[in-house]
C-alpha positions as a LaTeX table, in Angstrom:
\begin{tabular}{lrrr}
\hline
Residue & $x$ (\AA) & $y$ (\AA) & $z$ (\AA) \\
\hline
Met1 & 2.18 & 18.11 & $-16.12$ \\
Ala2 & 2.36 & 19.50 & $-12.61$ \\
Asp3 & 2.98 & 23.22 & $-12.03$ \\
Val4 & 6.62 & 23.50 & $-10.94$ \\
Ser5 & 6.89 & 27.26 & $-11.43$ \\
Ala6 & 6.40 & 28.33 & $-7.80$ \\
Leu7 & 8.34 & 25.89 & $-5.65$ \\
Ala8 & 9.48 & 27.38 & $-2.36$ \\
Asn9 & 11.25 & 24.46 & $-0.73$ \\
Val10 & 12.55 & 22.26 & $-3.54$ \\
Leu11 & 14.90 & 22.91 & $-6.45$ \\
Tyr12 & 13.92 & 21.10 & $-9.65$ \\
Glu13 & 16.00 & 20.78 & $-12.80$ \\
Arg14 & 15.76 & 18.45 & $-15.80$ \\
Lys15 & 18.92 & 17.74 & $-17.77$ \\
Asn16 & 19.98 & 14.92 & $-20.11$ \\
Gly17 & 17.04 & 12.73 & $-19.18$ \\
Ile18 & 17.55 & 13.14 & $-15.43$ \\
Ala19 & 15.34 & 15.12 & $-13.05$ \\
Tyr20 & 17.36 & 16.60 & $-10.19$ \\
Val21 & 15.26 & 17.17 & $-7.05$ \\
Thr22 & 16.99 & 19.01 & $-4.19$ \\
Leu23 & 15.39 & 19.70 & $-0.81$ \\
Asn24 & 16.28 & 23.36 & $-0.31$ \\
Arg25 & 15.89 & 24.26 & 3.37 \\
Pro26 & 19.53 & 24.09 & 4.46 \\
Lys27 & 19.06 & 26.42 & 7.46 \\
Val28 & 16.81 & 23.77 & 9.08 \\
Leu29 & 18.77 & 20.82 & 7.64 \\
Asn30 & 16.14 & 20.32 & 4.93 \\
Ala31 & 13.48 & 19.37 & 7.47 \\
Leu32 & 10.12 & 18.28 & 6.13 \\
Asn33 & 7.06 & 20.43 & 6.76 \\
Thr34 & 3.69 & 20.43 & 4.98 \\
Pro35 & 4.70 & 22.87 & 2.20 \\
Thr36 & 7.84 & 20.82 & 1.53 \\
Trp37 & 5.86 & 17.57 & 1.26 \\
Thr38 & 3.55 & 19.38 & $-1.17$ \\
Asp39 & 6.48 & 20.59 & $-3.28$ \\
Leu40 & 7.89 & 17.06 & $-3.38$ \\
Lys41 & 4.54 & 15.73 & $-4.58$ \\
Thr42 & 4.46 & 18.38 & $-7.31$ \\
Val43 & 7.93 & 17.64 & $-8.71$ \\
Phe44 & 7.56 & 13.88 & $-8.64$ \\
Glu45 & 4.19 & 14.10 & $-10.41$ \\
Asp46 & 5.97 & 16.16 & $-13.06$ \\
Ala47 & 8.85 & 13.68 & $-13.34$ \\
Lys48 & 6.38 & 10.82 & $-13.70$ \\
Ala49 & 4.44 & 12.55 & $-16.47$ \\
Asp50 & 7.49 & 13.83 & $-18.38$ \\
Ala51 & 8.46 & 11.23 & $-20.98$ \\
Ser52 & 11.88 & 12.88 & $-21.41$ \\
Val53 & 12.76 & 12.04 & $-17.78$ \\
His54 & 14.30 & 8.57 & $-17.46$ \\
Gly55 & 15.26 & 8.78 & $-13.79$ \\
Val56 & 15.46 & 11.05 & $-10.77$ \\
Ile57 & 18.25 & 12.01 & $-8.35$ \\
Leu58 & 16.97 & 13.19 & $-4.97$ \\
Thr59 & 19.33 & 15.00 & $-2.60$ \\
Gly60 & 19.51 & 17.81 & $-0.03$ \\
Ala61 & 20.99 & 21.30 & $-0.22$ \\
Gly62 & 24.24 & 21.90 & 1.65 \\
Asp63 & 26.70 & 19.33 & 2.95 \\
Lys64 & 25.18 & 18.55 & 6.35 \\
Ala65 & 21.83 & 16.94 & 5.63 \\
Phe66 & 19.87 & 14.95 & 3.09 \\
Ile67 & 16.72 & 15.42 & 5.19 \\
Ala68 & 17.17 & 15.68 & 8.95 \\
Gly69 & 13.55 & 14.68 & 9.63 \\
Ala70 & 10.26 & 16.42 & 10.29 \\
Asp71 & 10.09 & 20.11 & 11.12 \\
Ile72 & 9.69 & 19.85 & 14.91 \\
Ser73 & 8.34 & 23.40 & 15.19 \\
Glu74 & 5.37 & 22.29 & 13.08 \\
Leu75 & 5.10 & 18.83 & 14.61 \\
Ala76 & 4.92 & 20.17 & 18.17 \\
His77 & 1.53 & 21.76 & 17.52 \\
Val78 & $-0.39$ & 19.01 & 15.69 \\
Asp79 & $-3.25$ & 17.15 & 17.35 \\
Ala80 & $-4.17$ & 13.50 & 16.81 \\
Phe81 & $-6.34$ & 14.18 & 13.76 \\
Asp82 & $-3.79$ & 16.46 & 12.08 \\
Ala83 & $-0.98$ & 14.01 & 12.84 \\
Glu84 & $-2.82$ & 11.13 & 11.18 \\
Glu85 & $-3.65$ & 13.28 & 8.16 \\
Ser86 & $-0.02$ & 14.40 & 7.94 \\
Ser87 & 1.19 & 10.82 & 8.17 \\
Arg88 & $-1.15$ & 9.70 & 5.39 \\
Phe89 & $-0.14$ & 12.59 & 3.14 \\
Gly90 & 3.58 & 11.88 & 3.62 \\
Gln91 & 3.00 & 8.17 & 3.02 \\
Gly92 & 1.22 & 9.06 & $-0.22$ \\
Val93 & 4.11 & 11.20 & $-1.45$ \\
Leu94 & 6.62 & 8.44 & $-0.67$ \\
Asp95 & 4.41 & 5.86 & $-2.36$ \\
Leu96 & 4.47 & 8.10 & $-5.46$ \\
Ile97 & 8.27 & 8.07 & $-5.33$ \\
Glu98 & 8.46 & 4.30 & $-4.82$ \\
Thr99 & 6.00 & 3.51 & $-7.64$ \\
Leu100 & 7.13 & 6.22 & $-10.06$ \\
Gly101 & 7.83 & 3.68 & $-12.81$ \\
Lys102 & 11.28 & 5.22 & $-13.21$ \\
Pro103 & 14.38 & 4.72 & $-11.04$ \\
Val104 & 14.87 & 7.23 & $-8.23$ \\
Ile105 & 18.36 & 7.45 & $-6.73$ \\
Ala106 & 18.67 & 8.92 & $-3.23$ \\
Ala107 & 22.00 & 10.76 & $-3.05$ \\
Ile108 & 22.28 & 10.98 & 0.73 \\
Asn109 & 24.65 & 13.82 & 1.53 \\
Gly110 & 24.36 & 13.96 & 5.32 \\
Phe111 & 21.74 & 13.33 & 8.00 \\
Ala112 & 18.85 & 11.07 & 6.91 \\
Leu113 & 16.82 & 10.90 & 10.08 \\
Gly114 & 13.13 & 10.25 & 10.68 \\
Gly115 & 11.25 & 11.36 & 7.59 \\
Gly116 & 14.59 & 11.70 & 5.82 \\
Cys117 & 15.40 & 8.03 & 6.33 \\
Glu118 & 11.84 & 7.17 & 5.28 \\
Thr119 & 12.19 & 9.27 & 2.12 \\
Ala120 & 15.47 & 7.53 & 1.25 \\
Met121 & 13.87 & 4.12 & 1.77 \\
Ala122 & 11.12 & 4.96 & $-0.74$ \\
Cys123 & 13.77 & 5.49 & $-3.43$ \\
Thr124 & 14.88 & 2.73 & $-5.79$ \\
Ile125 & 18.57 & 2.86 & $-4.84$ \\
Arg126 & 20.36 & 4.65 & $-1.98$ \\
Ile127 & 23.89 & 6.01 & $-2.37$ \\
Ala128 & 25.36 & 7.57 & 0.78 \\
Ala129 & 28.22 & 9.99 & 1.31 \\
Asp130 & 30.73 & 8.55 & 3.76 \\
His131 & 29.72 & 11.07 & 6.46 \\
Ala132 & 25.96 & 10.38 & 6.23 \\
Lys133 & 23.97 & 9.30 & 9.29 \\
Phe134 & 20.74 & 7.32 & 9.47 \\
Gly135 & 18.07 & 6.74 & 12.08 \\
Gln136 & 14.43 & 6.69 & 13.10 \\
Pro137 & 14.47 & 8.77 & 16.32 \\
Glu138 & 10.70 & 9.33 & 16.56 \\
Val139 & 10.35 & 7.39 & 19.85 \\
Lys140 & 12.51 & 10.06 & 21.50 \\
Leu141 & 9.75 & 12.56 & 20.66 \\
Gly142 & 6.92 & 10.36 & 21.91 \\
Leu143 & 6.03 & 9.27 & 18.38 \\
Leu144 & 6.70 & 6.44 & 15.94 \\
Pro145 & 7.82 & 6.62 & 12.29 \\
Gly146 & 4.85 & 7.98 & 10.35 \\
Gly147 & 6.14 & 8.06 & 6.78 \\
Gly148 & 6.35 & 4.34 & 6.20 \\
Gly149 & 9.36 & 3.61 & 8.42 \\
Thr150 & 7.73 & 0.78 & 10.37 \\
Gln151 & 6.93 & $-0.93$ & 7.07 \\
Arg152 & 9.86 & $-0.25$ & 4.74 \\
Leu153 & 12.68 & $-0.63$ & 7.26 \\
Pro154 & 11.85 & $-4.27$ & 8.20 \\
Arg155 & 11.52 & $-5.12$ & 4.51 \\
Leu156 & 14.98 & $-3.69$ & 3.79 \\
Val157 & 17.05 & $-4.84$ & 6.78 \\
Gly158 & 14.95 & $-7.52$ & 8.49 \\
Lys159 & 12.52 & $-7.25$ & 11.39 \\
Gly160 & 15.01 & $-7.65$ & 14.24 \\
Arg161 & 17.48 & $-4.98$ & 13.12 \\
Ala162 & 14.64 & $-2.66$ & 12.10 \\
Leu163 & 12.97 & $-2.89$ & 15.50 \\
Gln164 & 16.28 & $-2.21$ & 17.23 \\
Leu165 & 16.66 & 1.00 & 15.23 \\
Ile166 & 13.02 & 2.05 & 15.68 \\
Leu167 & 12.74 & 1.26 & 19.40 \\
Thr168 & 16.09 & 2.72 & 20.45 \\
Gly169 & 16.01 & 5.71 & 18.11 \\
Glu170 & 19.75 & 5.25 & 17.62 \\
Thr171 & 21.69 & 6.89 & 14.81 \\
Ile172 & 24.00 & 4.76 & 12.67 \\
Ser173 & 26.83 & 5.60 & 10.28 \\
Ala174 & 26.73 & 5.25 & 6.51 \\
Gln175 & 29.09 & 2.29 & 6.83 \\
Glu176 & 26.75 & 0.49 & 9.25 \\
Ala177 & 23.77 & 1.35 & 7.05 \\
His178 & 25.60 & $-0.30$ & 4.15 \\
Arg179 & 26.48 & $-3.36$ & 6.23 \\
Ile180 & 22.86 & $-4.02$ & 7.16 \\
Gly181 & 21.53 & $-3.36$ & 3.65 \\
Leu182 & 19.89 & 0.00 & 4.24 \\
Val183 & 22.06 & 1.67 & 1.58 \\
Asn184 & 23.49 & 0.23 & $-1.63$ \\
Glu185 & 26.84 & 2.02 & $-1.68$ \\
Val186 & 28.95 & 4.45 & 0.34 \\
Val187 & 31.13 & 6.89 & $-1.60$ \\
Pro188 & 33.19 & 10.02 & $-0.85$ \\
Ala189 & 30.91 & 13.04 & $-0.65$ \\
Ala190 & 32.58 & 14.65 & $-3.66$ \\
Asn191 & 31.63 & 11.66 & $-5.83$ \\
Leu192 & 28.01 & 11.34 & $-4.68$ \\
Ile193 & 26.09 & 12.95 & $-7.54$ \\
Ala194 & 28.46 & 11.60 & $-10.20$ \\
Arg195 & 27.93 & 8.07 & $-8.89$ \\
Ala196 & 24.15 & 8.53 & $-8.89$ \\
Glu197 & 24.34 & 9.82 & $-12.48$ \\
Ala198 & 26.47 & 6.85 & $-13.51$ \\
Ile199 & 23.91 & 4.39 & $-12.13$ \\
Leu200 & 21.05 & 6.15 & $-13.91$ \\
Lys201 & 23.05 & 6.19 & $-17.15$ \\
Gln202 & 23.58 & 2.44 & $-16.82$ \\
Ile203 & 19.86 & 1.87 & $-16.21$ \\
Ser204 & 18.69 & 4.21 & $-18.98$ \\
Ala205 & 20.78 & 2.27 & $-21.52$ \\
Asn206 & 18.31 & $-0.59$ & $-21.07$ \\
Ala207 & 14.80 & $-1.03$ & $-22.47$ \\
Pro208 & 12.47 & 1.49 & $-20.75$ \\
Ile209 & 9.45 & $-0.81$ & $-20.69$ \\
Ala210 & 11.51 & $-3.63$ & $-19.21$ \\
Val211 & 12.85 & $-1.26$ & $-16.54$ \\
Lys212 & 9.34 & $-0.07$ & $-15.68$ \\
Phe213 & 7.89 & $-3.56$ & $-15.36$ \\
Ser214 & 10.91 & $-4.83$ & $-13.43$ \\
Leu215 & 10.30 & $-2.08$ & $-10.88$ \\
Glu216 & 6.58 & $-2.84$ & $-10.74$ \\
Ala217 & 7.08 & $-6.59$ & $-10.39$ \\
Ala218 & 9.50 & $-6.13$ & $-7.49$ \\
Asn219 & 7.33 & $-3.54$ & $-5.72$ \\
Lys220 & 4.05 & $-5.41$ & $-6.09$ \\
Gly221 & 5.68 & $-8.76$ & $-5.46$ \\
Met222 & 6.85 & $-7.59$ & $-2.02$ \\
Glu223 & 3.19 & $-7.18$ & $-1.03$ \\
Thr224 & 1.97 & $-10.59$ & $-2.24$ \\
Ser225 & 2.76 & $-14.26$ & $-1.73$ \\
Gln226 & 5.70 & $-15.66$ & $-3.68$ \\
Ala227 & 3.32 & $-17.66$ & $-5.88$ \\
Glu228 & 1.36 & $-14.50$ & $-6.75$ \\
Gly229 & 4.66 & $-12.73$ & $-7.39$ \\
Phe230 & 5.72 & $-15.46$ & $-9.81$ \\
Ala231 & 2.41 & $-15.10$ & $-11.70$ \\
Leu232 & 2.87 & $-11.34$ & $-11.92$ \\
Glu233 & 6.45 & $-11.77$ & $-13.14$ \\
Ala234 & 5.36 & $-14.21$ & $-15.86$ \\
Ser235 & 2.64 & $-11.80$ & $-17.00$ \\
Tyr236 & 5.08 & $-8.89$ & $-17.26$ \\
Phe237 & 7.62 & $-11.14$ & $-18.99$ \\
Gly238 & 4.94 & $-11.82$ & $-21.62$ \\
Ile239 & 4.16 & $-8.12$ & $-22.03$ \\
Cys240 & 7.84 & $-7.30$ & $-22.56$ \\
Ala241 & 8.20 & $-10.14$ & $-25.06$ \\
Ala242 & 5.60 & $-8.44$ & $-27.28$ \\
Thr243 & 7.51 & $-5.13$ & $-27.49$ \\
Glu244 & 9.66 & $-3.77$ & $-30.28$ \\
Asp245 & 12.40 & $-3.26$ & $-27.68$ \\
Lys246 & 12.54 & $-7.02$ & $-27.08$ \\
Lys247 & 13.00 & $-7.61$ & $-30.82$ \\
Glu248 & 15.70 & $-4.94$ & $-30.91$ \\
Gly249 & 17.45 & $-6.25$ & $-27.79$ \\
Thr250 & 17.62 & $-9.85$ & $-28.94$ \\
Ser251 & 18.61 & $-8.86$ & $-32.48$ \\
Ala252 & 21.36 & $-6.57$ & $-31.22$ \\
Phe253 & 22.72 & $-9.34$ & $-29.01$ \\
Leu254 & 22.81 & $-11.83$ & $-31.88$ \\
Glu255 & 24.33 & $-9.24$ & $-34.22$ \\
Lys256 & 26.92 & $-8.23$ & $-31.60$ \\
Arg257 & 25.98 & $-4.54$ & $-31.61$ \\
Ala258 & 24.62 & $-2.05$ & $-29.08$ \\
Pro259 & 20.80 & $-1.98$ & $-28.95$ \\
Gln260 & 18.79 & 1.13 & $-29.78$ \\
Phe261 & 15.73 & 1.10 & $-27.55$ \\
His262 & 12.74 & 3.40 & $-28.14$ \\
Gly263 & 10.33 & 2.39 & $-25.39$ \\
Arg264 & 7.92 & 0.63 & $-27.71$ \\
\hline
\end{tabular}
């Protein structure tokens, strides 16, 4: 497992099968700098490797921001080479989150701008507090989204709406983000973590192997033709059919009892 003993910018706790990851730079609205990206990579590698972790809740410290974006004080001094390297590193961390093999719930408790919006989009499901704000304001800094925003946003909300957000740099409300499909649900801030926990509890009641392959089929299928996606789905359907969990699930259904899945 990854070494999580010396994290400076992220709080990490595992409890009842859930890994809680909290960006912990509230004085700068949880802005992302290189050490913070590195800490995120460390904790998500740990969550991936830890068999006791069935899902992750990602949020920000304080009540103002999930992640307000990149740390501008760092960004102001990067050259072209460093910027590309930084972009690739951030993309790699977010790809780790997206392909974790376990559900990751973004509990968006405030501003999710720039890299914050990109981080949320890499998560499996996005739950927003009713005061949250979203946007990709990079063009206002002479840049473009560098953490996957130009790729994930069109896939989530459609090309036209995505380009409007990216090219104007506008900020939208949680309610508008929900309307266009950027977030799954909007809830009162006080209910945010409880709602994320409830979703993970609902998911973790299902067969772990089926959950993992459902995630993989959807993620990989988005990058292929529909025909290739169908073939992948059929292959994973076959793999799941050979598991003990499938026998348990179908037997429990026929016997009108709750299934007891063991991930085998």
